[in-house]
Amino acid sequence: MGSRASSLLREEDIEEIKKQTGFSHSQITRLYSRFHSLDKGENGALSREDFQRIPELAINPLGDRIINAFFPEGEDQVNFRGFMRTLAHFRPVEDNEKNKDPTSGEPLNSRTNKLFFAFRLYDLDRDDKISRDELLQVLRMMVGVNISDEQLGSIADRTIQEADTNGDMCISFSEFTKVLEKVDVEQKMSIRFLH
Amino acid sequence: MESYLFPFDSLICMLLGISFTVWFTLLLVFIIVPAIFGVSFGIRRLYMKSLIKLFEWATLRMDNGETLKRIIAKEPVSLEQEIQDMRRGGAEPEFDMSDIFYFCRRGVESIVDDEVTKRFTAEELESWNLLTRSNYNFHHISTRLTALWGVGVLIRYGFLLPLRVTLAFTGVGLLVVLTSIVGLFPNGRMKNYLSDKVHLMCYRICVRALTAIITYHDSENKPKNGGICVANHTSPIDVIILASDGCYAMVGQVHGGLMGVIQRAMVKACPHIWFERSEVKDRHLVAKRLSDHVADKSKLPILIFPEGTCINNTSVMMFKKGSFEIGCTVYPVAIKYDPRFGDAFWNSSKFGMVNYLLHMMSSWAIVCSVWYLPPMSRMEGEDAVQFANRVKAAIARKGGLADLLWDGGLKRGKVKEVFKEEQQKLYSKVLVGSSEDGSSS
């Protein structure tokens, strides 16, 4: 039955996802309901069309890039685990987590991981560098037809000039992090999940 | 052997005969006759009150799973505000690499919870109303409650459903037959009077066929001839609910099959507006026919649902401006269903018409409130779209529904590119606007 969404998710799965992402039990079940309601084909995975059906996402200038971020390299379907992993980047950073055991690896919603998520939105070919072209592409997506090529080009040049410290005319992840060190990334890249 | 069975045979026949007679007499006395005269014994209201007590008891006894709250809290900050806040130091002109954070976060927020997609599926209830179809989060049900649910199934499918189907057939049958008879009369006051009475009677029987318990508010604002009545749309039943309290001219596409038969019969008794499929595309033709109708004061007010599609009764979506361009008085009506007794929303992508009617007739009841709002006209300097939005806001306010600007057509179609372009324009303004003080062109 279509509406019995939460009964399709097993307790073991919930526990695993809880460990991996840090979401609470009730958050996971509610997000599963949401996942299920987006999954029109009812095959346990979301395709790009399922995301594009959300009007607010379709009108977002960076909509396609954000959708891409959910799909692993070269795949067309994302299952619930993958969905939660990506969403976990947007969990707010809680104070008690800062003292977490460092051997368990960095949590998905750490500052570095949030920055890396944003870096990936620029870095389309995944070569760990943002080239001038890649920057221009993102700029063009955000402004549409309202700004000329020359103006956009000079904006891109200026941005690279400011950020590039090793002179390779590209922005690496560490340069990206340096440029944004004063920005409150934890707050800007977090969504207020309710308990 | 045969003589052994004979006395039982005739006994059974007699019993069946008696029970059928009793059944039909009760039906006639308690349902059909009051429907004809528009009076009510109050049986349905009593039924509704007892159901409410039952649900409250059931909710207390249930181990409620996670109650339905919002998943995330969104902050309604505008694009400009957010980006200015983010800019380091505030004096930086032009582009900043952190600008994408805004779009990124808004995008992921809309993936987790958006305003539109949830309007096209049935509303989720906070407490269970003993119908299987609305049981999502409540898995832990005690045996007592399951027993109650079982009894409920028996009552609904064994008693209520056959009763309602009988009534429905009676109602529709009478409608077709009587309107055809009235159609034989010459045009004039007698015909109109009879047509009104016949329509009202048949719709009232249909109302009882659904066990619809309707409360009408502010009846002094009821639509009058020469006007257009607009209402929010949740299901095809909206028509029956409104038409059992007043006489309207219906608007719609010509259908084949049973619907077509009903349409053809109805139009014999009084002028309804049925469009051929091909005519629907021609907006001028549609507008002309509607204006001609309202210009004739002897004709009934037109009933239109400007959303164009069924929405799940938690919100009112964009009104199509066609009916607001005609320039006559608009009588807004707000319809709000109480989802505890039965969800009236028709999810046409999931269920067909027959399935839907089956759901309707096997629910406990359809309970709704109808508010007749004071008439509105287009004001000076207001265009059709603004007028439509004004009417929509009034309906949403009265019915306690969310007022959305999104198009109901998004149920099936894609959102228009123009909205994305608006977002891009806004962002460009932030970029370019701040560089006007800068040195670049």
XYZ file of C-alpha atoms in Angstrom, chain A residues 1-4 6-7 25-26 29-31 33-34 38 51-62 64 66 70 83 87 90 115 117-118 121-122 130 135 138-147 151-152 154-155 158-159 162-163 171 176 179-180 182-183 185 187-195, chain B residues 66-75 82 85-86 88 92 94-118 121 124 132-139 350 406 410-411 414-417 419-421 423-428 431-432 435 439-441:
146
model
C 0.000 0.000 0.000
C 1.421 3.310 -1.020
C 0.833 5.088 2.214
C 2.550 2.623 4.492
C 7.442 4.001 7.299
C 6.840 0.282 7.555
C 15.110 8.262 14.643
C 12.053 10.454 14.091
C 11.339 8.210 9.443
C 9.937 11.541 8.399
C 12.585 12.012 5.754
C 8.135 9.585 4.130
C 9.331 12.504 2.078
C 8.936 11.988 -4.188
C 13.665 15.950 -8.261
C 12.740 18.164 -11.173
C 9.095 17.697 -10.351
C 9.536 19.973 -7.342
C 8.605 23.425 -8.676
C 10.664 25.372 -6.127
C 13.734 23.392 -7.124
C 13.027 23.710 -10.836
C 13.072 27.496 -10.616
C 16.290 27.562 -8.588
C 19.078 28.760 -10.930
C 21.431 26.137 -9.513
C 20.410 21.085 -11.836
C 22.147 20.584 -6.713
C 22.764 13.672 -4.957
C 19.685 10.620 -0.176
C 21.169 15.659 3.255
C 23.104 20.220 5.839
C 32.615 23.626 2.068
C 29.855 20.202 -0.998
C 29.781 23.783 -2.233
C 28.889 22.555 -7.169
C 31.483 24.622 -9.000
C 37.729 25.335 -10.232
C 33.377 29.521 -12.650
C 28.088 28.753 -12.603
C 27.954 32.529 -12.884
C 25.990 32.235 -16.114
C 23.526 29.879 -14.446
C 22.951 32.339 -11.631
C 22.505 35.512 -13.686
C 20.756 34.171 -16.775
C 20.772 36.633 -19.643
C 20.953 39.767 -17.563
C 24.716 40.364 -17.623
C 31.203 41.834 -17.582
C 30.814 38.254 -16.444
C 35.816 40.317 -15.702
C 33.920 39.222 -12.582
C 38.692 39.242 -10.516
C 37.428 36.378 -8.356
C 41.669 37.283 -5.390
C 41.592 33.621 -4.510
C 40.987 27.691 -7.439
C 38.544 28.064 -1.694
C 38.802 32.737 0.752
C 35.757 31.765 2.782
C 35.502 34.492 7.542
C 32.111 33.303 6.299
C 29.596 28.394 6.720
C 25.073 28.596 9.635
C 24.672 29.379 5.937
C 24.921 25.785 4.812
C 22.638 24.323 7.462
C 18.963 23.569 7.463
C 16.965 23.715 10.676
C 15.760 20.165 11.008
C 13.090 19.940 13.683
C 13.100 17.118 16.194
C 5.454 10.295 15.486
C 2.884 13.059 15.200
C 3.005 14.922 11.970
C 5.016 18.069 12.332
C 7.078 19.939 9.830
C 10.432 18.424 9.046
C 12.310 21.703 8.808
C 11.818 25.311 9.807
C 12.277 27.674 6.907
C 13.232 31.280 7.293
C 20.634 36.960 2.568
C 24.383 39.439 5.103
C 26.781 36.899 3.708
C 32.229 39.609 4.185
C 32.740 43.994 -1.062
C 30.277 42.186 -7.026
C 30.559 38.471 -6.846
C 31.555 36.429 -3.859
C 32.111 32.708 -3.927
C 29.826 32.287 -0.953
C 26.840 33.567 -2.966
C 26.005 30.044 -4.013
C 25.308 29.091 -0.413
C 21.969 30.838 -0.607
C 20.783 28.974 -3.696
C 22.246 25.752 -2.443
C 20.480 25.867 0.876
C 17.147 26.974 -0.627
C 17.410 24.185 -3.151
C 17.995 21.479 -0.561
C 15.275 22.935 1.672
C 12.809 22.581 -1.178
C 13.905 18.975 -1.679
C 13.112 18.225 1.957
C 9.868 20.195 2.141
C 8.190 22.221 -0.583
C 4.880 24.052 -0.711
C 3.501 22.589 -3.889
C 3.908 18.828 -4.292
C 2.169 18.076 -1.022
C -1.904 14.181 -2.356
C -2.367 13.575 6.391
C -7.366 1.733 6.393
C -6.503 4.221 3.719
C -5.485 6.921 6.173
C -3.266 4.761 8.346
C 0.344 5.732 7.742
C 2.222 6.387 10.916
C 0.094 4.519 13.354
C 1.370 0.969 13.353
C -3.760 7.824 -8.568
C 1.537 28.444 -7.651
C 1.852 21.939 -11.772
C 0.084 18.744 -10.774
C 6.310 21.626 -15.588
C 6.858 25.002 -14.040
C 7.365 27.855 -16.502
C 10.910 29.003 -17.274
C 10.019 31.952 -12.777
C 13.635 30.829 -12.964
C 14.399 33.893 -15.052
C 15.282 34.540 -9.774
C 18.202 35.137 -12.127
C 17.149 38.723 -12.649
C 16.968 39.327 -8.911
C 20.466 37.967 -8.398
C 21.862 39.963 -11.297
C 25.595 41.841 -8.548
C 25.294 44.734 -10.930
C 29.106 47.534 -9.016
C 35.123 51.124 -11.504
C 33.982 48.581 -14.100
C 31.474 49.331 -16.841
